[in-house]
Amino acid sequence: MSKIALEAREGEASLADARARSARLEVGFRHDPRGYRVLTGDRPTGPLHLGHYFGTLLNRVRLQNLGVETLVLVADYQTIIDRDSPSSLPRDVEELVADYLAVGIDPGRTTIFAQSQVPEIGHLMVPFLSLVSVPELARNPTVKEERAASGLPVASGLLFTYPVHQAADILFCHGNVVPVGEDQLPHLEITRVIARRFNQRYSPHEPFFPEPEALLSDAPRLLGTDGQKMSKSRNNAIAIGATEDQTARLIRAAKTDSGRHITYDPIGRPEVSNLVLLAALCLGREPRDVAEEIGGGGAATLKRVLTEAVNERLRPVRRLRSTLIQDRAGLHEVLMAGTETAKATAAETLKNVRRLMHTVY
Ligand code: TRP
């Protein structure tokens, strides 16, 4: 077998493996929620949208409510991977915190914190960088994709070492579960490799870092209103915090096709089916049933049904969000309290890392 075919096979095997491990985690959460620490995060590059809502935010709230300890990292330093840090960052971060709280993330149970305010995370990158090779980083398909998406001709050192930074984000608190999309699996694999090598080198008798598991989402992938990948920068995503009018306008301009009868056929009619799927998710119904009901009503009815479904579903979230956003000091306080908690954890980890690495003088 050729080397490439072999690698493709290994890729499939590891995806199947990751899926199986992810499914086993769900059983574990129910039996022993206290045995897990979930670390997840977002880059504050714009408002969170319905893709985040159905893809990951609802899942975070579910885990929190099951009693699984959860930390949510605002990955502000990772915005400078492919852009300058804008002066709007403090406001962007507050908006992100408002999104979190509005969907039900409870700062009494979940730690929300800002990466840049926890210098120990950066510090951990020094030993971690020594544990991976340049070719290993160069091979990482997620870094390649992120570089292509950034539109930059070459990767900065920070983009190149993104997976190492992410390993520090996860391991500083001994996170052992990371909810991610399949596209992030190569990053997580590097975290696992770093944890394993650190343990082998510095703590061979008792593993110090866990090898975190990916928790893969089973939420169907949503496209933007133009049928392309949903993205904060393409203006094709319905923000959680958008007004009802903005929502209606975006849906009115959504791409459909020339078929008059509405059906659910994700392969043959991706744009129409995506709108049907979004309505179905908001309504808690099966996409096929929603499509059938609209049927001959065509695209106009589909858009009306979808607009109502989104606005109705998000009404309580948006109501809470608009109250929260008026209390900027309160949002700031939530972030600072979470950051204090994260800093205490990080300081403890760094102390132990120094001891294991014989750098205590
Ligand atoms: N890479 C993630 C993204 O682009 C954000 C992120 C940064 C993250 N650090 C993390 C996610 C740690 C999970 C765990 O969306």
Tab-separated table of N, CA, C and O in Angstrom, residues 181-253:
chain	number	residue	atom	x	y	z
A	181	GLY	N	-15.153	20.489	17.064
A	181	GLY	CA	-15.583	19.938	15.781
A	181	GLY	C	-14.481	19.028	15.257
A	181	GLY	O	-13.331	19.101	15.723
A	182	GLU	N	-14.838	18.194	14.272
A	182	GLU	CA	-13.839	17.258	13.733
A	182	GLU	C	-12.615	17.978	13.170
A	182	GLU	O	-11.509	17.453	13.193
A	183	ASP	N	-12.827	19.216	12.688
A	183	ASP	CA	-11.712	19.960	12.099
A	183	ASP	C	-10.631	20.263	13.133
A	183	ASP	O	-9.491	20.544	12.773
A	184	GLN	N	-10.977	20.226	14.419
A	184	GLN	CA	-9.996	20.555	15.460
A	184	GLN	C	-9.258	19.322	15.988
A	184	GLN	O	-8.394	19.437	16.861
A	185	LEU	N	-9.593	18.135	15.474
A	185	LEU	CA	-8.970	16.912	16.003
A	185	LEU	C	-7.443	16.905	15.880
A	185	LEU	O	-6.756	16.478	16.812
A	186	PRO	N	-6.884	17.373	14.760
A	186	PRO	CA	-5.414	17.389	14.687
A	186	PRO	C	-4.777	18.260	15.783
A	186	PRO	O	-3.727	17.908	16.319
A	187	HIS	N	-5.428	19.384	16.129
A	187	HIS	CA	-4.927	20.220	17.225
A	187	HIS	C	-4.931	19.420	18.522
A	187	HIS	O	-3.974	19.427	19.282
A	188	LEU	N	-6.036	18.759	18.752
A	188	LEU	CA	-6.163	18.041	20.020
A	188	LEU	C	-5.170	16.890	20.098
A	188	LEU	O	-4.657	16.563	21.168
A	189	GLU	N	-4.874	16.309	18.937
A	189	GLU	CA	-3.899	15.221	18.918
A	189	GLU	C	-2.540	15.746	19.391
A	189	GLU	O	-1.816	15.067	20.122
A	190	ILE	N	-2.207	16.964	19.021
A	190	ILE	CA	-0.932	17.537	19.475
A	190	ILE	C	-0.963	17.765	20.985
A	190	ILE	O	0.032	17.522	21.676
A	191	THR	N	-2.095	18.177	21.514
A	191	THR	CA	-2.200	18.308	22.981
A	191	THR	C	-1.947	16.964	23.647
A	191	THR	O	-1.226	16.877	24.659
A	192	ARG	N	-2.519	15.919	23.079
A	192	ARG	CA	-2.342	14.585	23.672
A	192	ARG	C	-0.871	14.148	23.613
A	192	ARG	O	-0.333	13.578	24.572
A	193	VAL	N	-0.247	14.433	22.490
A	193	VAL	CA	1.164	14.084	22.325
A	193	VAL	C	2.022	14.852	23.342
A	193	VAL	O	2.907	14.287	23.987
A	194	ILE	N	1.734	16.133	23.499
A	194	ILE	CA	2.509	16.949	24.443
A	194	ILE	C	2.327	16.425	25.871
A	194	ILE	O	3.300	16.283	26.618
A	195	ALA	N	1.095	16.119	26.232
A	195	ALA	CA	0.839	15.609	27.591
A	195	ALA	C	1.605	14.306	27.818
A	195	ALA	O	2.270	14.114	28.840
A	196	ARG	N	1.531	13.415	26.813
A	196	ARG	CA	2.183	12.105	26.932
A	196	ARG	C	3.694	12.272	27.064
A	196	ARG	O	4.321	11.678	27.934
A	197	ARG	N	4.273	13.114	26.208
A	197	ARG	CA	5.732	13.282	26.245
A	197	ARG	C	6.175	13.991	27.512
A	197	ARG	O	7.229	13.671	28.061
A	198	PHE	N	5.390	14.947	27.975
A	198	PHE	CA	5.752	15.626	29.228
A	198	PHE	C	5.788	14.586	30.357
A	198	PHE	O	6.736	14.534	31.148
A	199	ASN	N	4.752	13.765	30.397
A	199	ASN	CA	4.682	12.745	31.460
A	199	ASN	C	5.862	11.782	31.365
A	199	ASN	O	6.490	11.459	32.377
A	200	GLN	N	6.155	11.324	30.139
A	200	GLN	CA	7.265	10.376	29.972
A	200	GLN	C	8.573	10.992	30.428
A	200	GLN	O	9.385	10.350	31.092
A	201	ARG	N	8.762	12.261	30.074
A	201	ARG	CA	10.050	12.872	30.342
A	201	ARG	C	10.205	13.319	31.793
A	201	ARG	O	11.266	13.165	32.384
A	202	TYR	N	9.134	13.883	32.353
A	202	TYR	CA	9.293	14.541	33.653
A	202	TYR	C	8.538	13.886	34.803
A	202	TYR	O	8.748	14.251	35.956
A	203	SER	N	7.644	12.985	34.479
A	203	SER	CA	6.853	12.391	35.561
A	203	SER	C	6.500	10.944	35.203
A	203	SER	O	5.328	10.581	35.115
A	204	PRO	N	7.540	10.126	34.947
A	204	PRO	CA	7.295	8.804	34.378
A	204	PRO	C	6.521	7.856	35.303
A	204	PRO	O	5.875	6.937	34.818
A	205	HIS	N	6.577	8.090	36.602
A	205	HIS	CA	5.938	7.120	37.497
A	205	HIS	C	4.480	7.431	37.765
A	205	HIS	O	3.702	6.548	38.083
A	206	GLU	N	4.135	8.712	37.601
A	206	GLU	CA	2.747	9.089	37.838
A	206	GLU	C	2.401	10.193	36.844
A	206	GLU	O	2.939	11.284	36.952
A	207	PRO	N	1.525	9.896	35.857
A	207	PRO	CA	1.238	10.915	34.834
A	207	PRO	C	0.787	12.218	35.485
A	207	PRO	O	-0.066	12.203	36.376
A	208	PHE	N	1.383	13.328	35.056
A	208	PHE	CA	1.006	14.619	35.631
A	208	PHE	C	-0.161	15.234	34.850
A	208	PHE	O	-1.138	15.666	35.433
A	209	PHE	N	-0.043	15.272	33.526
A	209	PHE	CA	-1.118	15.838	32.704
A	209	PHE	C	-2.017	14.716	32.185
A	209	PHE	O	-1.525	13.635	31.841
A	210	PRO	N	-3.321	14.980	32.081
A	210	PRO	CA	-4.194	14.005	31.421
A	210	PRO	C	-4.003	14.102	29.907
A	210	PRO	O	-3.514	15.121	29.403
A	211	GLU	N	-4.344	13.043	29.182
A	211	GLU	CA	-4.404	13.132	27.712
A	211	GLU	C	-5.861	13.417	27.364
A	211	GLU	O	-6.687	12.511	27.398
A	212	PRO	N	-6.171	14.661	27.056
A	212	PRO	CA	-7.581	15.043	26.914
A	212	PRO	C	-8.273	14.347	25.741
A	212	PRO	O	-7.659	14.070	24.717
A	213	GLU	N	-9.545	14.117	25.928
A	213	GLU	CA	-10.384	13.490	24.909
A	213	GLU	C	-11.204	14.555	24.195
A	213	GLU	O	-11.663	15.510	24.835
A	214	ALA	N	-11.445	14.331	22.909
A	214	ALA	CA	-12.348	15.208	22.159
A	214	ALA	C	-13.778	14.780	22.426
A	214	ALA	O	-14.080	13.591	22.408
A	215	LEU	N	-14.631	15.743	22.688
A	215	LEU	CA	-16.058	15.446	22.736
A	215	LEU	C	-16.646	15.991	21.444
A	215	LEU	O	-16.766	17.199	21.258
A	216	LEU	N	-16.950	15.076	20.522
A	216	LEU	CA	-17.427	15.509	19.202
A	216	LEU	C	-18.910	15.822	19.259
A	216	LEU	O	-19.682	15.089	19.877
A	217	SER	N	-19.282	16.912	18.616
A	217	SER	CA	-20.688	17.313	18.615
A	217	SER	C	-21.452	16.476	17.585
A	217	SER	O	-20.940	16.195	16.508
A	218	ASP	N	-22.676	16.075	17.928
A	218	ASP	CA	-23.462	15.363	16.905
A	218	ASP	C	-24.448	16.318	16.236
A	218	ASP	O	-25.328	15.906	15.503
A	219	ALA	N	-24.292	17.625	16.503
A	219	ALA	CA	-25.174	18.592	15.857
A	219	ALA	C	-24.860	18.636	14.367
A	219	ALA	O	-23.702	18.628	13.976
A	220	PRO	N	-25.888	18.664	13.525
A	220	PRO	CA	-25.637	18.751	12.083
A	220	PRO	C	-24.978	20.082	11.742
A	220	PRO	O	-25.205	21.080	12.425
A	221	ARG	N	-24.158	20.075	10.709
A	221	ARG	CA	-23.427	21.286	10.337
A	221	ARG	C	-24.344	22.274	9.618
A	221	ARG	O	-24.974	21.932	8.624
A	222	LEU	N	-24.405	23.492	10.124
A	222	LEU	CA	-25.234	24.522	9.493
A	222	LEU	C	-24.398	25.343	8.521
A	222	LEU	O	-23.246	25.644	8.795
A	223	LEU	N	-25.022	25.707	7.398
A	223	LEU	CA	-24.360	26.622	6.456
A	223	LEU	C	-24.855	28.044	6.716
A	223	LEU	O	-25.858	28.247	7.402
A	224	GLY	N	-24.172	29.000	6.142
A	224	GLY	CA	-24.632	30.389	6.230
A	224	GLY	C	-25.843	30.608	5.325
A	224	GLY	O	-26.209	29.726	4.543
A	225	THR	N	-26.443	31.789	5.411
A	225	THR	CA	-27.645	32.061	4.608
A	225	THR	C	-27.330	32.135	3.107
A	225	THR	O	-28.230	32.134	2.279
A	226	ASP	N	-26.035	32.210	2.756
A	226	ASP	CA	-25.666	32.204	1.340
A	226	ASP	C	-25.267	30.802	0.860
A	226	ASP	O	-24.798	30.631	-0.260
A	227	GLY	N	-25.417	29.817	1.733
A	227	GLY	CA	-25.070	28.449	1.346
A	227	GLY	C	-23.597	28.125	1.519
A	227	GLY	O	-23.169	26.997	1.325
A	228	GLN	N	-22.797	29.139	1.903
A	228	GLN	CA	-21.355	28.904	2.151
A	228	GLN	C	-21.142	28.554	3.623
A	228	GLN	O	-22.064	28.614	4.420
A	229	LYS	N	-19.888	28.249	3.968
A	229	LYS	CA	-19.552	27.986	5.364
A	229	LYS	C	-19.975	29.189	6.231
A	229	LYS	O	-19.716	30.338	5.867
A	230	MET	N	-20.656	28.894	7.332
A	230	MET	CA	-21.112	29.990	8.178
A	230	MET	C	-19.912	30.659	8.830
A	230	MET	O	-19.056	29.982	9.372
A	231	SER	N	-19.864	31.962	8.744
A	231	SER	CA	-18.671	32.633	9.226
A	231	SER	C	-19.004	34.039	9.698
A	231	SER	O	-19.812	34.742	9.099
A	232	LYS	N	-18.359	34.390	10.818
A	232	LYS	CA	-18.600	35.710	11.400
A	232	LYS	C	-18.287	36.810	10.395
A	232	LYS	O	-18.900	37.858	10.392
A	233	SER	N	-17.310	36.575	9.509
A	233	SER	CA	-16.856	37.657	8.640
A	233	SER	C	-17.601	37.711	7.307
A	233	SER	O	-17.451	38.674	6.566
A	234	ARG	N	-18.416	36.713	6.975
A	234	ARG	CA	-19.075	36.706	5.658
A	234	ARG	C	-20.456	37.340	5.644
A	234	ARG	O	-21.124	37.361	4.620
A	235	ASN	N	-20.905	37.813	6.802
A	235	ASN	CA	-22.242	38.385	6.914
A	235	ASN	C	-23.322	37.394	6.438
A	235	ASN	O	-24.279	37.765	5.775
A	236	ASN	N	-23.130	36.141	6.758
A	236	ASN	CA	-24.109	35.122	6.357
A	236	ASN	C	-24.604	34.335	7.564
A	236	ASN	O	-25.136	33.249	7.435
A	237	ALA	N	-24.375	34.901	8.757
A	237	ALA	CA	-24.705	34.187	9.983
A	237	ALA	C	-25.668	35.020	10.814
A	237	ALA	O	-25.523	36.237	10.902
A	238	ILE	N	-26.650	34.354	11.414
A	238	ILE	CA	-27.596	35.058	12.275
A	238	ILE	C	-27.014	35.084	13.679
A	238	ILE	O	-26.884	34.043	14.335
A	239	ALA	N	-26.641	36.288	14.110
A	239	ALA	CA	-26.041	36.410	15.434
A	239	ALA	C	-27.088	36.154	16.512
A	239	ALA	O	-28.260	36.502	16.335
A	240	ILE	N	-26.637	35.557	17.600
A	240	ILE	CA	-27.535	35.322	18.719
A	240	ILE	C	-28.139	36.641	19.180
A	240	ILE	O	-29.328	36.734	19.460
A	241	GLY	N	-27.314	37.690	19.195
A	241	GLY	CA	-27.760	38.985	19.690
A	241	GLY	C	-28.387	39.887	18.634
A	241	GLY	O	-28.675	41.043	18.905
A	242	ALA	N	-28.617	39.379	17.413
A	242	ALA	CA	-29.219	40.215	16.364
A	242	ALA	C	-30.648	40.593	16.764
A	242	ALA	O	-31.295	39.880	17.529
A	243	THR	N	-31.144	41.710	16.208
A	243	THR	CA	-32.545	42.074	16.473
A	243	THR	C	-33.449	41.218	15.574
A	243	THR	O	-32.988	40.587	14.618
A	244	GLU	N	-34.760	41.277	15.859
A	244	GLU	CA	-35.706	40.511	15.037
A	244	GLU	C	-35.704	41.042	13.603
A	244	GLU	O	-35.817	40.275	12.659
A	245	ASP	N	-35.551	42.348	13.455
A	245	ASP	CA	-35.507	42.940	12.111
A	245	ASP	C	-34.268	42.504	11.341
A	245	ASP	O	-34.343	42.165	10.165
A	246	GLN	N	-33.131	42.532	12.017
A	246	GLN	CA	-31.891	42.088	11.357
A	246	GLN	C	-32.022	40.627	10.932
A	246	GLN	O	-31.587	40.236	9.846
A	247	THR	N	-32.632	39.840	11.799
A	247	THR	CA	-32.833	38.424	11.486
A	247	THR	C	-33.696	38.270	10.245
A	247	THR	O	-33.364	37.526	9.316
A	248	ALA	N	-34.809	39.022	10.219
A	248	ALA	CA	-35.735	38.941	9.079
A	248	ALA	C	-35.033	39.349	7.786
A	248	ALA	O	-35.190	38.705	6.748
A	249	ARG	N	-34.229	40.404	7.882
A	249	ARG	CA	-33.549	40.910	6.679
A	249	ARG	C	-32.561	39.880	6.122
A	249	ARG	O	-32.506	39.629	4.932
A	250	LEU	N	-31.807	39.276	7.024
A	250	LEU	CA	-30.809	38.287	6.603
A	250	LEU	C	-31.491	37.077	5.950
A	250	LEU	O	-31.037	36.550	4.932
A	251	ILE	N	-32.615	36.667	6.527
A	251	ILE	CA	-33.306	35.500	5.981
A	251	ILE	C	-33.981	35.855	4.653
A	251	ILE	O	-33.990	35.065	3.716
A	252	ARG	N	-34.477	37.077	4.554
A	252	ARG	CA	-35.109	37.495	3.299
A	252	ARG	C	-34.097	37.426	2.155
A	252	ARG	O	-34.419	37.057	1.034
A	253	ALA	N	-32.849	37.761	2.448
A	253	ALA	CA	-31.818	37.765	1.407
A	253	ALA	C	-31.173	36.383	1.220
A	253	ALA	O	-30.264	36.237	0.404
